[in-house]
């Protein structure tokens, strides 16, 4: 053992590595297993049993890398692998059907799979299969001294989002992965399909997607703006369906849907998604888009609400996310407002018109 070998690790023969299911390793991991850089390169000679797939990353078999191996190779190149009890281990890959998977997960830091590869891992049917991707996008801190190479495309960020762990792979959340994917796409149809699936498939709400696209400065691209307009319309339609479901499933009295309110012979008071005239209770979906001036738009909401409540009308604002995540709770809020109507002074008379 020389001074470069960790004291807690004894060198092990190469056959030990070849027999394991741990098929992707970095040079540092090989060194921790007693394999020198020269020995690793010798194994990667023409016709040899190993191959170097990325700088400092080795595949311990001669055949093509699987999609899982490519992902772990990218993370070994771009990220850092935390030490576990003083010993660096190899990267586990998916076992064959019926085989036990005993290798521990590798705790990567400072790297997340993003873009189309991340969307494929999130289960997007509109994302290409992993093996068909020429590049795997990886988020890394802006300060990392690395370069894109081979099938690794680095995307630098000031701060990394909290990763989603999918099969031992740290993956960017859907909104961030979408923004990174859209940044690389010029096909308007592909952008529209990805954004639509994000909302229709329940992966996230439109507001979170638009926020990421805004931060990435992608809303200057006409094909992205068109896709976002469709996304927001899709998101509102889904939220409206959930609102209908809330009323039916939780036994609320039927409101009048999608109406405008006016004072008799007076000004327009605003549109509402649902209104119970007998109780003077209104529901409005809060579908503000982050690309708009949120402060100004919220001021408009607040002015409208204040005006209606001065007239004795209770306004309940519900976000699409709350309808998705806590339908029963939102139904209880509306039911409470309806039940409290008898304790309030009668509301002013207003004209209800279809919107």
PDB file of N, CA and C in Angstrom, residues 10 19 30 46 64 72 75 91 94 98 118 187 191 197 212 219 226 231 235 261 273 277 292 327 333 346 351:
ATOM      1  N   UNK A  10      -8.233  -1.813   1.315  1.00  0.00           N
ATOM      2  CA  UNK A  10      -7.174  -2.690   0.843  1.00  0.00           C
ATOM      3  C   UNK A  10      -7.312  -2.887  -0.651  1.00  0.00           C
ATOM      4  N   UNK A  19     -16.540  -8.922 -11.632  1.00  0.00           N
ATOM      5  CA  UNK A  19     -17.617  -9.831 -11.254  1.00  0.00           C
ATOM      6  C   UNK A  19     -18.800  -9.120 -10.612  1.00  0.00           C
ATOM      7  N   UNK A  30     -11.627   3.803  -8.726  1.00  0.00           N
ATOM      8  CA  UNK A  30     -10.713   2.709  -9.053  1.00  0.00           C
ATOM      9  C   UNK A  30      -9.467   2.771  -8.171  1.00  0.00           C
ATOM     10  N   UNK A  46      -7.080  -1.222 -26.931  1.00  0.00           N
ATOM     11  CA  UNK A  46      -7.907  -1.745 -28.021  1.00  0.00           C
ATOM     12  C   UNK A  46      -8.195  -3.224 -27.803  1.00  0.00           C
ATOM     13  N   UNK A  64     -21.683  -1.582 -25.580  1.00  0.00           N
ATOM     14  CA  UNK A  64     -22.264  -0.235 -25.494  1.00  0.00           C
ATOM     15  C   UNK A  64     -22.812   0.025 -24.090  1.00  0.00           C
ATOM     16  N   UNK A  72     -25.083   7.580 -15.057  1.00  0.00           N
ATOM     17  CA  UNK A  72     -24.136   7.562 -13.950  1.00  0.00           C
ATOM     18  C   UNK A  72     -22.749   8.022 -14.401  1.00  0.00           C
ATOM     19  N   UNK A  75     -22.831  11.770 -14.311  1.00  0.00           N
ATOM     20  CA  UNK A  75     -22.797  12.298 -12.948  1.00  0.00           C
ATOM     21  C   UNK A  75     -21.419  12.120 -12.313  1.00  0.00           C
ATOM     22  N   UNK A  91     -20.439   2.624  -9.019  1.00  0.00           N
ATOM     23  CA  UNK A  91     -21.814   3.016  -9.289  1.00  0.00           C
ATOM     24  C   UNK A  91     -22.648   1.800  -9.645  1.00  0.00           C
ATOM     25  N   UNK A  94     -28.781  -0.875 -13.050  1.00  0.00           N
ATOM     26  CA  UNK A  94     -29.991  -1.665 -12.907  1.00  0.00           C
ATOM     27  C   UNK A  94     -29.698  -3.147 -13.158  1.00  0.00           C
ATOM     28  N   UNK A  98     -35.289 -10.091 -12.285  1.00  0.00           N
ATOM     29  CA  UNK A  98     -35.195 -11.212 -11.360  1.00  0.00           C
ATOM     30  C   UNK A  98     -33.946 -11.233 -10.522  1.00  0.00           C
ATOM     31  N   UNK A 118     -33.856  14.511 -18.107  1.00  0.00           N
ATOM     32  CA  UNK A 118     -34.618  14.573 -16.855  1.00  0.00           C
ATOM     33  C   UNK A 118     -36.098  14.336 -17.116  1.00  0.00           C
ATOM     34  N   UNK A 187     -37.964  23.619 -32.310  1.00  0.00           N
ATOM     35  CA  UNK A 187     -39.170  23.030 -32.873  1.00  0.00           C
ATOM     36  C   UNK A 187     -40.377  23.443 -32.026  1.00  0.00           C
ATOM     37  N   UNK A 191     -41.855  21.897 -28.320  1.00  0.00           N
ATOM     38  CA  UNK A 191     -42.001  22.730 -27.123  1.00  0.00           C
ATOM     39  C   UNK A 191     -43.431  22.660 -26.616  1.00  0.00           C
ATOM     40  N   UNK A 197     -47.868  18.397 -21.861  1.00  0.00           N
ATOM     41  CA  UNK A 197     -47.809  17.178 -21.060  1.00  0.00           C
ATOM     42  C   UNK A 197     -47.490  17.493 -19.599  1.00  0.00           C
ATOM     43  N   UNK A 212     -40.047  29.641 -14.413  1.00  0.00           N
ATOM     44  CA  UNK A 212     -38.714  29.166 -14.828  1.00  0.00           C
ATOM     45  C   UNK A 212     -38.359  29.682 -16.226  1.00  0.00           C
ATOM     46  N   UNK A 219     -38.870  33.854 -22.849  1.00  0.00           N
ATOM     47  CA  UNK A 219     -40.143  34.374 -23.347  1.00  0.00           C
ATOM     48  C   UNK A 219     -39.966  35.482 -24.368  1.00  0.00           C
ATOM     49  N   UNK A 226     -45.923  31.405 -27.822  1.00  0.00           N
ATOM     50  CA  UNK A 226     -47.142  30.743 -28.318  1.00  0.00           C
ATOM     51  C   UNK A 226     -47.444  29.489 -27.497  1.00  0.00           C
ATOM     52  N   UNK A 231     -50.299  26.752 -22.932  1.00  0.00           N
ATOM     53  CA  UNK A 231     -50.118  26.145 -21.607  1.00  0.00           C
ATOM     54  C   UNK A 231     -51.053  26.776 -20.580  1.00  0.00           C
ATOM     55  N   UNK A 235     -53.980  25.037 -18.567  1.00  0.00           N
ATOM     56  CA  UNK A 235     -54.008  25.033 -17.110  1.00  0.00           C
ATOM     57  C   UNK A 235     -55.314  25.557 -16.550  1.00  0.00           C
ATOM     58  N   UNK A 261     -70.578  40.283 -13.133  1.00  0.00           N
ATOM     59  CA  UNK A 261     -71.463  41.022 -12.231  1.00  0.00           C
ATOM     60  C   UNK A 261     -71.433  42.504 -12.597  1.00  0.00           C
ATOM     61  N   UNK A 273     -65.691  32.873 -11.631  1.00  0.00           N
ATOM     62  CA  UNK A 273     -65.784  31.495 -12.114  1.00  0.00           C
ATOM     63  C   UNK A 273     -67.012  30.786 -11.573  1.00  0.00           C
ATOM     64  N   UNK A 277     -75.801  33.257  -5.935  1.00  0.00           N
ATOM     65  CA  UNK A 277     -76.519  34.525  -5.717  1.00  0.00           C
ATOM     66  C   UNK A 277     -77.242  34.586  -4.377  1.00  0.00           C
ATOM     67  N   UNK A 292     -46.256  38.140 -15.979  1.00  0.00           N
ATOM     68  CA  UNK A 292     -46.861  39.441 -15.830  1.00  0.00           C
ATOM     69  C   UNK A 292     -46.335  40.102 -14.567  1.00  0.00           C
ATOM     70  N   UNK A 327     -58.318  19.346  -2.543  1.00  0.00           N
ATOM     71  CA  UNK A 327     -59.676  19.616  -3.022  1.00  0.00           C
ATOM     72  C   UNK A 327     -60.678  19.653  -1.865  1.00  0.00           C
ATOM     73  N   UNK A 333     -63.658  25.357   2.703  1.00  0.00           N
ATOM     74  CA  UNK A 333     -63.585  26.816   2.748  1.00  0.00           C
ATOM     75  C   UNK A 333     -64.827  27.425   2.107  1.00  0.00           C
ATOM     76  N   UNK A 346     -77.589  41.582   4.345  1.00  0.00           N
ATOM     77  CA  UNK A 346     -77.881  41.256   2.934  1.00  0.00           C
ATOM     78  C   UNK A 346     -76.960  42.026   1.995  1.00  0.00           C
ATOM     79  N   UNK A 351     -76.528  42.623 -10.895  1.00  0.00           N
ATOM     80  CA  UNK A 351     -77.023  41.941 -12.101  1.00  0.00           C
ATOM     81  C   UNK A 351     -75.998  40.865 -12.470  1.00  0.00           C
TER      82      UNK A 351
END
